[in-house]
């Protein structure tokens, strides 16, 4: 019983802290840190970048959340296609939120229409939860998010053509994630047949 408890604690510690830092983890967290420091550096050279503490906290929370979700996806599956698909989905969600907060997809960041894109993120998240993060279900969830992103952009064509087309382009990233999740589902199905 004691060995079982020790093994359980070791597994929990590995999940929470990680037993080693691989290159991709260093690159991921390093890139997030660099992106957070970039505005601080830019503020030293130009007055056009003017972030306050709240901007840094919000962006730091977004980057940390994105990196943490990528960490969880990496631990959920050792399949490279699954990890790649999850990274594309998380990156697309991060870019959607970041763009909306910074300048807005449709019009300015204060345009209430941009709240529609929070619904796209909600569709991706709820779809992933309903799919229990299994590859085939994740593919369907990402297709739904891609279609929602395209529809939201299409509805904004009358308000801001350039922004609408830009936001519709994000649907391609959701669909790329879906395609990669399908590849992962096929690989995982094939490997389970071999066992």
PDB file of N, CA and C in Angstrom, residues 9-112:
ATOM      1  N   UNK A   9       2.146   9.576  -5.683  1.00  0.00           N
ATOM      2  CA  UNK A   9       2.713  10.899  -5.411  1.00  0.00           C
ATOM      3  C   UNK A   9       3.774  11.258  -6.454  1.00  0.00           C
ATOM      4  N   UNK A  10       4.570  10.268  -6.856  1.00  0.00           N
ATOM      5  CA  UNK A  10       5.577  10.510  -7.882  1.00  0.00           C
ATOM      6  C   UNK A  10       4.913  10.877  -9.201  1.00  0.00           C
ATOM      7  N   UNK A  11       3.826  10.182  -9.552  1.00  0.00           N
ATOM      8  CA  UNK A  11       3.101  10.494 -10.784  1.00  0.00           C
ATOM      9  C   UNK A  11       2.492  11.889 -10.727  1.00  0.00           C
ATOM     10  N   UNK A  12       1.906  12.247  -9.591  1.00  0.00           N
ATOM     11  CA  UNK A  12       1.318  13.584  -9.435  1.00  0.00           C
ATOM     12  C   UNK A  12       2.401  14.649  -9.540  1.00  0.00           C
ATOM     13  N   UNK A  13       3.533  14.422  -8.893  1.00  0.00           N
ATOM     14  CA  UNK A  13       4.640  15.376  -8.952  1.00  0.00           C
ATOM     15  C   UNK A  13       5.129  15.526 -10.384  1.00  0.00           C
ATOM     16  N   UNK A  14       5.218  14.425 -11.116  1.00  0.00           N
ATOM     17  CA  UNK A  14       5.660  14.479 -12.505  1.00  0.00           C
ATOM     18  C   UNK A  14       4.682  15.278 -13.351  1.00  0.00           C
ATOM     19  N   UNK A  15       3.385  15.100 -13.101  1.00  0.00           N
ATOM     20  CA  UNK A  15       2.377  15.833 -13.871  1.00  0.00           C
ATOM     21  C   UNK A  15       2.445  17.323 -13.552  1.00  0.00           C
ATOM     22  N   UNK A  16       2.563  17.653 -12.277  1.00  0.00           N
ATOM     23  CA  UNK A  16       2.553  19.058 -11.872  1.00  0.00           C
ATOM     24  C   UNK A  16       3.867  19.754 -12.213  1.00  0.00           C
ATOM     25  N   UNK A  17       4.972  19.160 -11.856  1.00  0.00           N
ATOM     26  CA  UNK A  17       6.260  19.834 -12.009  1.00  0.00           C
ATOM     27  C   UNK A  17       7.047  19.358 -13.222  1.00  0.00           C
ATOM     28  N   UNK A  18       6.782  18.176 -13.690  1.00  0.00           N
ATOM     29  CA  UNK A  18       7.557  17.637 -14.801  1.00  0.00           C
ATOM     30  C   UNK A  18       8.897  17.136 -14.303  1.00  0.00           C
ATOM     31  N   UNK A  19       9.300  15.978 -14.771  1.00  0.00           N
ATOM     32  CA  UNK A  19      10.552  15.414 -14.277  1.00  0.00           C
ATOM     33  C   UNK A  19      11.758  15.947 -15.037  1.00  0.00           C
ATOM     34  N   UNK A  20      11.536  16.499 -16.199  1.00  0.00           N
ATOM     35  CA  UNK A  20      12.663  17.054 -16.945  1.00  0.00           C
ATOM     36  C   UNK A  20      12.157  18.120 -17.913  1.00  0.00           C
ATOM     37  N   UNK A  21      13.052  18.983 -18.278  1.00  0.00           N
ATOM     38  CA  UNK A  21      12.708  20.042 -19.216  1.00  0.00           C
ATOM     39  C   UNK A  21      13.226  19.648 -20.589  1.00  0.00           C
ATOM     40  N   UNK A  22      12.321  19.340 -21.475  1.00  0.00           N
ATOM     41  CA  UNK A  22      12.722  19.003 -22.834  1.00  0.00           C
ATOM     42  C   UNK A  22      12.912  20.299 -23.623  1.00  0.00           C
ATOM     43  N   UNK A  23      13.488  20.177 -24.784  1.00  0.00           N
ATOM     44  CA  UNK A  23      13.752  21.354 -25.626  1.00  0.00           C
ATOM     45  C   UNK A  23      12.469  22.098 -25.969  1.00  0.00           C
ATOM     46  N   UNK A  24      11.412  21.355 -26.324  1.00  0.00           N
ATOM     47  CA  UNK A  24      10.179  22.039 -26.726  1.00  0.00           C
ATOM     48  C   UNK A  24       9.595  22.833 -25.572  1.00  0.00           C
ATOM     49  N   UNK A  25       9.720  22.330 -24.346  1.00  0.00           N
ATOM     50  CA  UNK A  25       9.196  23.065 -23.185  1.00  0.00           C
ATOM     51  C   UNK A  25      10.000  24.341 -22.967  1.00  0.00           C
ATOM     52  N   UNK A  26      11.303  24.260 -23.108  1.00  0.00           N
ATOM     53  CA  UNK A  26      12.145  25.442 -22.946  1.00  0.00           C
ATOM     54  C   UNK A  26      11.810  26.470 -24.014  1.00  0.00           C
ATOM     55  N   UNK A  27      11.653  26.011 -25.265  1.00  0.00           N
ATOM     56  CA  UNK A  27      11.312  26.924 -26.357  1.00  0.00           C
ATOM     57  C   UNK A  27       9.937  27.548 -26.114  1.00  0.00           C
ATOM     58  N   UNK A  28       8.956  26.734 -25.712  1.00  0.00           N
ATOM     59  CA  UNK A  28       7.592  27.237 -25.507  1.00  0.00           C
ATOM     60  C   UNK A  28       7.563  28.300 -24.407  1.00  0.00           C
ATOM     61  N   UNK A  29       8.067  27.970 -23.224  1.00  0.00           N
ATOM     62  CA  UNK A  29       8.043  28.925 -22.116  1.00  0.00           C
ATOM     63  C   UNK A  29       8.962  30.113 -22.384  1.00  0.00           C
ATOM     64  N   UNK A  30      10.074  29.872 -23.049  1.00  0.00           N
ATOM     65  CA  UNK A  30      10.981  30.970 -23.407  1.00  0.00           C
ATOM     66  C   UNK A  30      10.348  31.935 -24.384  1.00  0.00           C
ATOM     67  N   UNK A  31       9.627  31.394 -25.365  1.00  0.00           N
ATOM     68  CA  UNK A  31       8.926  32.249 -26.326  1.00  0.00           C
ATOM     69  C   UNK A  31       7.841  33.067 -25.628  1.00  0.00           C
ATOM     70  N   UNK A  32       7.105  32.438 -24.717  1.00  0.00           N
ATOM     71  CA  UNK A  32       6.069  33.154 -23.963  1.00  0.00           C
ATOM     72  C   UNK A  32       6.688  34.292 -23.155  1.00  0.00           C
ATOM     73  N   UNK A  33       7.811  34.020 -22.519  1.00  0.00           N
ATOM     74  CA  UNK A  33       8.500  35.057 -21.741  1.00  0.00           C
ATOM     75  C   UNK A  33       8.967  36.187 -22.642  1.00  0.00           C
ATOM     76  N   UNK A  34       9.535  35.839 -23.799  1.00  0.00           N
ATOM     77  CA  UNK A  34       9.996  36.846 -24.755  1.00  0.00           C
ATOM     78  C   UNK A  34       8.833  37.710 -25.240  1.00  0.00           C
ATOM     79  N   UNK A  35       7.697  37.071 -25.558  1.00  0.00           N
ATOM     80  CA  UNK A  35       6.533  37.836 -26.020  1.00  0.00           C
ATOM     81  C   UNK A  35       6.031  38.796 -24.949  1.00  0.00           C
ATOM     82  N   UNK A  36       6.129  38.392 -23.699  1.00  0.00           N
ATOM     83  CA  UNK A  36       5.695  39.261 -22.607  1.00  0.00           C
ATOM     84  C   UNK A  36       6.687  40.409 -22.383  1.00  0.00           C
ATOM     85  N   UNK A  37       7.974  40.148 -22.603  1.00  0.00           N
ATOM     86  CA  UNK A  37       8.987  41.188 -22.429  1.00  0.00           C
ATOM     87  C   UNK A  37       9.063  42.158 -23.611  1.00  0.00           C
ATOM     88  N   UNK A  38       8.622  41.711 -24.780  1.00  0.00           N
ATOM     89  CA  UNK A  38       8.736  42.521 -25.992  1.00  0.00           C
ATOM     90  C   UNK A  38       8.102  43.907 -25.860  1.00  0.00           C
ATOM     91  N   UNK A  39       6.876  44.034 -25.332  1.00  0.00           N
ATOM     92  CA  UNK A  39       6.315  45.386 -25.176  1.00  0.00           C
ATOM     93  C   UNK A  39       7.124  46.254 -24.200  1.00  0.00           C
ATOM     94  N   UNK A  40       7.650  45.645 -23.142  1.00  0.00           N
ATOM     95  CA  UNK A  40       8.457  46.398 -22.181  1.00  0.00           C
ATOM     96  C   UNK A  40       9.717  46.942 -22.859  1.00  0.00           C
ATOM     97  N   UNK A  41      10.307  46.137 -23.721  1.00  0.00           N
ATOM     98  CA  UNK A  41      11.489  46.581 -24.470  1.00  0.00           C
ATOM     99  C   UNK A  41      11.100  47.671 -25.453  1.00  0.00           C
ATOM    100  N   UNK A  42       9.994  47.453 -26.180  1.00  0.00           N
ATOM    101  CA  UNK A  42       9.546  48.435 -27.174  1.00  0.00           C
ATOM    102  C   UNK A  42       9.215  49.776 -26.528  1.00  0.00           C
ATOM    103  N   UNK A  43       8.690  49.754 -25.299  1.00  0.00           N
ATOM    104  CA  UNK A  43       8.336  50.991 -24.607  1.00  0.00           C
ATOM    105  C   UNK A  43       9.563  51.859 -24.320  1.00  0.00           C
ATOM    106  N   UNK A  44      10.748  51.249 -24.307  1.00  0.00           N
ATOM    107  CA  UNK A  44      11.968  52.010 -24.072  1.00  0.00           C
ATOM    108  C   UNK A  44      12.388  52.808 -25.299  1.00  0.00           C
ATOM    109  N   UNK A  45      11.853  52.440 -26.469  1.00  0.00           N
ATOM    110  CA  UNK A  45      12.294  53.054 -27.719  1.00  0.00           C
ATOM    111  C   UNK A  45      11.215  53.848 -28.453  1.00  0.00           C
ATOM    112  N   UNK A  46       9.946  53.616 -28.109  1.00  0.00           N
ATOM    113  CA  UNK A  46       8.872  54.331 -28.806  1.00  0.00           C
ATOM    114  C   UNK A  46       7.717  54.607 -27.856  1.00  0.00           C
ATOM    115  N   UNK A  47       7.040  55.706 -28.104  1.00  0.00           N
ATOM    116  CA  UNK A  47       5.875  56.046 -27.279  1.00  0.00           C
ATOM    117  C   UNK A  47       4.596  55.412 -27.832  1.00  0.00           C
ATOM    118  N   UNK A  48       4.696  54.770 -28.992  1.00  0.00           N
ATOM    119  CA  UNK A  48       3.521  54.134 -29.590  1.00  0.00           C
ATOM    120  C   UNK A  48       3.101  52.873 -28.846  1.00  0.00           C
ATOM    121  N   UNK A  49       4.021  52.269 -28.135  1.00  0.00           N
ATOM    122  CA  UNK A  49       3.699  51.116 -27.296  1.00  0.00           C
ATOM    123  C   UNK A  49       3.576  51.649 -25.874  1.00  0.00           C
ATOM    124  N   UNK A  50       2.375  51.566 -25.314  1.00  0.00           N
ATOM    125  CA  UNK A  50       2.118  52.137 -23.994  1.00  0.00           C
ATOM    126  C   UNK A  50       1.300  51.158 -23.163  1.00  0.00           C
ATOM    127  N   UNK A  51       1.963  50.172 -22.593  1.00  0.00           N
ATOM    128  CA  UNK A  51       1.286  49.179 -21.763  1.00  0.00           C
ATOM    129  C   UNK A  51       1.358  49.609 -20.313  1.00  0.00           C
ATOM    130  N   UNK A  52       0.298  49.305 -19.571  1.00  0.00           N
ATOM    131  CA  UNK A  52       0.333  49.517 -18.127  1.00  0.00           C
ATOM    132  C   UNK A  52       0.398  48.146 -17.449  1.00  0.00           C
ATOM    133  N   UNK A  53       0.403  48.146 -16.120  1.00  0.00           N
ATOM    134  CA  UNK A  53       0.524  46.890 -15.371  1.00  0.00           C
ATOM    135  C   UNK A  53      -0.589  45.913 -15.722  1.00  0.00           C
ATOM    136  N   UNK A  54      -1.801  46.421 -15.917  1.00  0.00           N
ATOM    137  CA  UNK A  54      -2.935  45.552 -16.248  1.00  0.00           C
ATOM    138  C   UNK A  54      -2.708  44.821 -17.569  1.00  0.00           C
ATOM    139  N   UNK A  55      -2.159  45.515 -18.560  1.00  0.00           N
ATOM    140  CA  UNK A  55      -1.869  44.880 -19.854  1.00  0.00           C
ATOM    141  C   UNK A  55      -0.888  43.720 -19.686  1.00  0.00           C
ATOM    142  N   UNK A  56       0.150  43.940 -18.876  1.00  0.00           N
ATOM    143  CA  UNK A  56       1.137  42.886 -18.663  1.00  0.00           C
ATOM    144  C   UNK A  56       0.540  41.706 -17.895  1.00  0.00           C
ATOM    145  N   UNK A  57      -0.321  41.990 -16.928  1.00  0.00           N
ATOM    146  CA  UNK A  57      -0.954  40.914 -16.152  1.00  0.00           C
ATOM    147  C   UNK A  57      -1.873  40.089 -17.050  1.00  0.00           C
ATOM    148  N   UNK A  58      -2.694  40.761 -17.861  1.00  0.00           N
ATOM    149  CA  UNK A  58      -3.622  40.046 -18.746  1.00  0.00           C
ATOM    150  C   UNK A  58      -2.849  39.201 -19.754  1.00  0.00           C
ATOM    151  N   UNK A  59      -1.845  39.811 -20.388  1.00  0.00           N
ATOM    152  CA  UNK A  59      -1.072  39.061 -21.383  1.00  0.00           C
ATOM    153  C   UNK A  59      -0.292  37.930 -20.728  1.00  0.00           C
ATOM    154  N   UNK A  60       0.260  38.166 -19.554  1.00  0.00           N
ATOM    155  CA  UNK A  60       0.977  37.111 -18.842  1.00  0.00           C
ATOM    156  C   UNK A  60       0.064  35.950 -18.503  1.00  0.00           C
ATOM    157  N   UNK A  61      -1.147  36.261 -18.062  1.00  0.00           N
ATOM    158  CA  UNK A  61      -2.112  35.203 -17.740  1.00  0.00           C
ATOM    159  C   UNK A  61      -2.510  34.419 -18.984  1.00  0.00           C
ATOM    160  N   UNK A  62      -2.700  35.124 -20.096  1.00  0.00           N
ATOM    161  CA  UNK A  62      -3.058  34.442 -21.345  1.00  0.00           C
ATOM    162  C   UNK A  62      -1.937  33.519 -21.810  1.00  0.00           C
ATOM    163  N   UNK A  63      -0.701  34.015 -21.779  1.00  0.00           N
ATOM    164  CA  UNK A  63       0.433  33.201 -22.221  1.00  0.00           C
ATOM    165  C   UNK A  63       0.665  32.021 -21.287  1.00  0.00           C
ATOM    166  N   UNK A  64       0.570  32.256 -19.983  1.00  0.00           N
ATOM    167  CA  UNK A  64       0.762  31.159 -19.024  1.00  0.00           C
ATOM    168  C   UNK A  64      -0.321  30.103 -19.189  1.00  0.00           C
ATOM    169  N   UNK A  65      -1.557  30.544 -19.414  1.00  0.00           N
ATOM    170  CA  UNK A  65      -2.662  29.591 -19.623  1.00  0.00           C
ATOM    171  C   UNK A  65      -2.444  28.768 -20.881  1.00  0.00           C
ATOM    172  N   UNK A  66      -2.029  29.432 -21.957  1.00  0.00           N
ATOM    173  CA  UNK A  66      -1.787  28.717 -23.212  1.00  0.00           C
ATOM    174  C   UNK A  66      -0.667  27.687 -23.040  1.00  0.00           C
ATOM    175  N   UNK A  67       0.412  28.074 -22.380  1.00  0.00           N
ATOM    176  CA  UNK A  67       1.526  27.143 -22.155  1.00  0.00           C
ATOM    177  C   UNK A  67       1.098  25.986 -21.260  1.00  0.00           C
ATOM    178  N   UNK A  68       0.294  26.283 -20.233  1.00  0.00           N
ATOM    179  CA  UNK A  68      -0.166  25.225 -19.327  1.00  0.00           C
ATOM    180  C   UNK A  68      -1.062  24.225 -20.060  1.00  0.00           C
ATOM    181  N   UNK A  69      -1.930  24.713 -20.942  1.00  0.00           N
ATOM    182  CA  UNK A  69      -2.789  23.810 -21.702  1.00  0.00           C
ATOM    183  C   UNK A  69      -1.940  22.948 -22.639  1.00  0.00           C
ATOM    184  N   UNK A  70      -0.924  23.530 -23.245  1.00  0.00           N
ATOM    185  CA  UNK A  70      -0.018  22.737 -24.098  1.00  0.00           C
ATOM    186  C   UNK A  70       0.698  21.669 -23.274  1.00  0.00           C
ATOM    187  N   UNK A  71       1.096  22.019 -22.057  1.00  0.00           N
ATOM    188  CA  UNK A  71       1.727  21.037 -21.163  1.00  0.00           C
ATOM    189  C   UNK A  71       0.763  19.878 -20.884  1.00  0.00           C
ATOM    190  N   UNK A  72      -0.480  20.205 -20.570  1.00  0.00           N
ATOM    191  CA  UNK A  72      -1.476  19.165 -20.284  1.00  0.00           C
ATOM    192  C   UNK A  72      -1.721  18.286 -21.506  1.00  0.00           C
ATOM    193  N   UNK A  73      -1.790  18.895 -22.684  1.00  0.00           N
ATOM    194  CA  UNK A  73      -1.997  18.117 -23.914  1.00  0.00           C
ATOM    195  C   UNK A  73      -0.820  17.183 -24.159  1.00  0.00           C
ATOM    196  N   UNK A  74       0.385  17.659 -23.876  1.00  0.00           N
ATOM    197  CA  UNK A  74       1.568  16.820 -24.064  1.00  0.00           C
ATOM    198  C   UNK A  74       1.559  15.635 -23.117  1.00  0.00           C
ATOM    199  N   UNK A  75       1.011  15.834 -21.937  1.00  0.00           N
ATOM    200  CA  UNK A  75       0.927  14.743 -20.970  1.00  0.00           C
ATOM    201  C   UNK A  75      -0.253  13.826 -21.246  1.00  0.00           C
ATOM    202  N   UNK A  76      -1.266  14.346 -21.939  1.00  0.00           N
ATOM    203  CA  UNK A  76      -2.455  13.539 -22.237  1.00  0.00           C
ATOM    204  C   UNK A  76      -2.174  12.484 -23.301  1.00  0.00           C
ATOM    205  N   UNK A  77      -1.267  12.794 -24.216  1.00  0.00           N
ATOM    206  CA  UNK A  77      -0.976  11.849 -25.293  1.00  0.00           C
ATOM    207  C   UNK A  77       0.480  11.980 -25.716  1.00  0.00           C
ATOM    208  N   UNK A  78       1.093  10.857 -25.979  1.00  0.00           N
ATOM    209  CA  UNK A  78       2.468  10.888 -26.480  1.00  0.00           C
ATOM    210  C   UNK A  78       2.495  10.948 -28.005  1.00  0.00           C
ATOM    211  N   UNK A  79       1.318  10.946 -28.628  1.00  0.00           N
ATOM    212  CA  UNK A  79       1.211  11.002 -30.080  1.00  0.00           C
ATOM    213  C   UNK A  79       1.582  12.399 -30.570  1.00  0.00           C
ATOM    214  N   UNK A  80       2.541  12.451 -31.480  1.00  0.00           N
ATOM    215  CA  UNK A  80       3.019  13.737 -31.992  1.00  0.00           C
ATOM    216  C   UNK A  80       1.957  14.527 -32.732  1.00  0.00           C
ATOM    217  N   UNK A  81       1.113  13.858 -33.500  1.00  0.00           N
ATOM    218  CA  UNK A  81       0.056  14.568 -34.231  1.00  0.00           C
ATOM    219  C   UNK A  81      -0.948  15.181 -33.261  1.00  0.00           C
ATOM    220  N   UNK A  82      -1.273  14.454 -32.196  1.00  0.00           N
ATOM    221  CA  UNK A  82      -2.206  14.981 -31.188  1.00  0.00           C
ATOM    222  C   UNK A  82      -1.623  16.229 -30.547  1.00  0.00           C
ATOM    223  N   UNK A  83      -0.358  16.156 -30.169  1.00  0.00           N
ATOM    224  CA  UNK A  83       0.299  17.299 -29.533  1.00  0.00           C
ATOM    225  C   UNK A  83       0.349  18.496 -30.481  1.00  0.00           C
ATOM    226  N   UNK A  84       0.642  18.237 -31.742  1.00  0.00           N
ATOM    227  CA  UNK A  84       0.698  19.312 -32.734  1.00  0.00           C
ATOM    228  C   UNK A  84      -0.680  19.946 -32.918  1.00  0.00           C
ATOM    229  N   UNK A  85      -1.707  19.105 -33.034  1.00  0.00           N
ATOM    230  CA  UNK A  85      -3.073  19.609 -33.204  1.00  0.00           C
ATOM    231  C   UNK A  85      -3.495  20.456 -32.011  1.00  0.00           C
ATOM    232  N   UNK A  86      -3.156  19.986 -30.818  1.00  0.00           N
ATOM    233  CA  UNK A  86      -3.494  20.752 -29.612  1.00  0.00           C
ATOM    234  C   UNK A  86      -2.755  22.085 -29.602  1.00  0.00           C
ATOM    235  N   UNK A  87      -1.497  22.074 -30.003  1.00  0.00           N
ATOM    236  CA  UNK A  87      -0.723  23.318 -30.063  1.00  0.00           C
ATOM    237  C   UNK A  87      -1.312  24.307 -31.055  1.00  0.00           C
ATOM    238  N   UNK A  88      -1.768  23.819 -32.210  1.00  0.00           N
ATOM    239  CA  UNK A  88      -2.385  24.697 -33.198  1.00  0.00           C
ATOM    240  C   UNK A  88      -3.683  25.282 -32.640  1.00  0.00           C
ATOM    241  N   UNK A  89      -4.494  24.441 -31.985  1.00  0.00           N
ATOM    242  CA  UNK A  89      -5.755  24.918 -31.415  1.00  0.00           C
ATOM    243  C   UNK A  89      -5.512  25.961 -30.324  1.00  0.00           C
ATOM    244  N   UNK A  90      -4.569  25.688 -29.439  1.00  0.00           N
ATOM    245  CA  UNK A  90      -4.266  26.635 -28.349  1.00  0.00           C
ATOM    246  C   UNK A  90      -3.710  27.932 -28.925  1.00  0.00           C
ATOM    247  N   UNK A  91      -2.830  27.818 -29.907  1.00  0.00           N
ATOM    248  CA  UNK A  91      -2.276  29.013 -30.549  1.00  0.00           C
ATOM    249  C   UNK A  91      -3.346  29.842 -31.239  1.00  0.00           C
ATOM    250  N   UNK A  92      -4.282  29.178 -31.897  1.00  0.00           N
ATOM    251  CA  UNK A  92      -5.371  29.889 -32.572  1.00  0.00           C
ATOM    252  C   UNK A  92      -6.264  30.595 -31.556  1.00  0.00           C
ATOM    253  N   UNK A  93      -6.571  29.912 -30.461  1.00  0.00           N
ATOM    254  CA  UNK A  93      -7.381  30.530 -29.405  1.00  0.00           C
ATOM    255  C   UNK A  93      -6.658  31.745 -28.815  1.00  0.00           C
ATOM    256  N   UNK A  94      -5.359  31.603 -28.567  1.00  0.00           N
ATOM    257  CA  UNK A  94      -4.574  32.707 -28.021  1.00  0.00           C
ATOM    258  C   UNK A  94      -4.559  33.890 -28.985  1.00  0.00           C
ATOM    259  N   UNK A  95      -4.316  33.628 -30.266  1.00  0.00           N
ATOM    260  CA  UNK A  95      -4.285  34.709 -31.261  1.00  0.00           C
ATOM    261  C   UNK A  95      -5.645  35.391 -31.396  1.00  0.00           C
ATOM    262  N   UNK A  96      -6.716  34.610 -31.326  1.00  0.00           N
ATOM    263  CA  UNK A  96      -8.055  35.190 -31.415  1.00  0.00           C
ATOM    264  C   UNK A  96      -8.310  36.132 -30.239  1.00  0.00           C
ATOM    265  N   UNK A  97      -8.011  35.665 -29.033  1.00  0.00           N
ATOM    266  CA  UNK A  97      -8.223  36.500 -27.843  1.00  0.00           C
ATOM    267  C   UNK A  97      -7.310  37.722 -27.863  1.00  0.00           C
ATOM    268  N   UNK A  98      -6.044  37.513 -28.209  1.00  0.00           N
ATOM    269  CA  UNK A  98      -5.066  38.603 -28.216  1.00  0.00           C
ATOM    270  C   UNK A  98      -5.468  39.677 -29.232  1.00  0.00           C
ATOM    271  N   UNK A  99      -5.826  39.252 -30.433  1.00  0.00           N
ATOM    272  CA  UNK A  99      -6.223  40.203 -31.470  1.00  0.00           C
ATOM    273  C   UNK A  99      -7.448  41.000 -31.038  1.00  0.00           C
ATOM    274  N   UNK A 100      -8.423  40.302 -30.464  1.00  0.00           N
ATOM    275  CA  UNK A 100      -9.633  40.990 -30.025  1.00  0.00           C
ATOM    276  C   UNK A 100      -9.340  42.006 -28.930  1.00  0.00           C
ATOM    277  N   UNK A 101      -8.481  41.653 -27.989  1.00  0.00           N
ATOM    278  CA  UNK A 101      -8.162  42.585 -26.909  1.00  0.00           C
ATOM    279  C   UNK A 101      -7.301  43.751 -27.391  1.00  0.00           C
ATOM    280  N   UNK A 102      -6.402  43.484 -28.321  1.00  0.00           N
ATOM    281  CA  UNK A 102      -5.464  44.517 -28.764  1.00  0.00           C
ATOM    282  C   UNK A 102      -6.106  45.506 -29.737  1.00  0.00           C
ATOM    283  N   UNK A 103      -6.691  44.994 -30.801  1.00  0.00           N
ATOM    284  CA  UNK A 103      -7.216  45.892 -31.837  1.00  0.00           C
ATOM    285  C   UNK A 103      -8.627  45.535 -32.289  1.00  0.00           C
ATOM    286  N   UNK A 104      -9.112  44.374 -31.928  1.00  0.00           N
ATOM    287  CA  UNK A 104     -10.440  43.942 -32.364  1.00  0.00           C
ATOM    288  C   UNK A 104     -10.399  43.278 -33.726  1.00  0.00           C
ATOM    289  N   UNK A 105     -11.180  42.235 -33.881  1.00  0.00           N
ATOM    290  CA  UNK A 105     -11.271  41.563 -35.179  1.00  0.00           C
ATOM    291  C   UNK A 105     -12.103  42.416 -36.141  1.00  0.00           C
ATOM    292  N   UNK A 106     -13.246  42.877 -35.650  1.00  0.00           N
ATOM    293  CA  UNK A 106     -14.158  43.687 -36.461  1.00  0.00           C
ATOM    294  C   UNK A 106     -14.169  45.090 -35.866  1.00  0.00           C
ATOM    295  N   UNK A 107     -13.684  46.051 -36.624  1.00  0.00           N
ATOM    296  CA  UNK A 107     -13.618  47.414 -36.099  1.00  0.00           C
ATOM    297  C   UNK A 107     -12.562  47.516 -35.015  1.00  0.00           C
ATOM    298  N   UNK A 108     -12.826  48.337 -33.995  1.00  0.00           N
ATOM    299  CA  UNK A 108     -11.866  48.520 -32.907  1.00  0.00           C
ATOM    300  C   UNK A 108     -12.121  47.496 -31.810  1.00  0.00           C
ATOM    301  N   UNK A 109     -11.206  47.465 -30.830  1.00  0.00           N
ATOM    302  CA  UNK A 109     -11.347  46.509 -29.732  1.00  0.00           C
ATOM    303  C   UNK A 109     -12.577  46.788 -28.874  1.00  0.00           C
ATOM    304  N   UNK A 110     -13.126  47.992 -28.947  1.00  0.00           N
ATOM    305  CA  UNK A 110     -14.313  48.335 -28.159  1.00  0.00           C
ATOM    306  C   UNK A 110     -15.619  48.008 -28.887  1.00  0.00           C
ATOM    307  N   UNK A 111     -15.540  47.519 -30.117  1.00  0.00           N
ATOM    308  CA  UNK A 111     -16.743  47.169 -30.872  1.00  0.00           C
ATOM    309  C   UNK A 111     -17.400  45.950 -30.215  1.00  0.00           C
ATOM    310  N   UNK A 112     -18.656  46.072 -29.771  1.00  0.00           N
ATOM    311  CA  UNK A 112     -19.310  44.949 -29.086  1.00  0.00           C
ATOM    312  C   UNK A 112     -19.453  43.704 -29.966  1.00  0.00           C
TER     313      UNK A 112
END
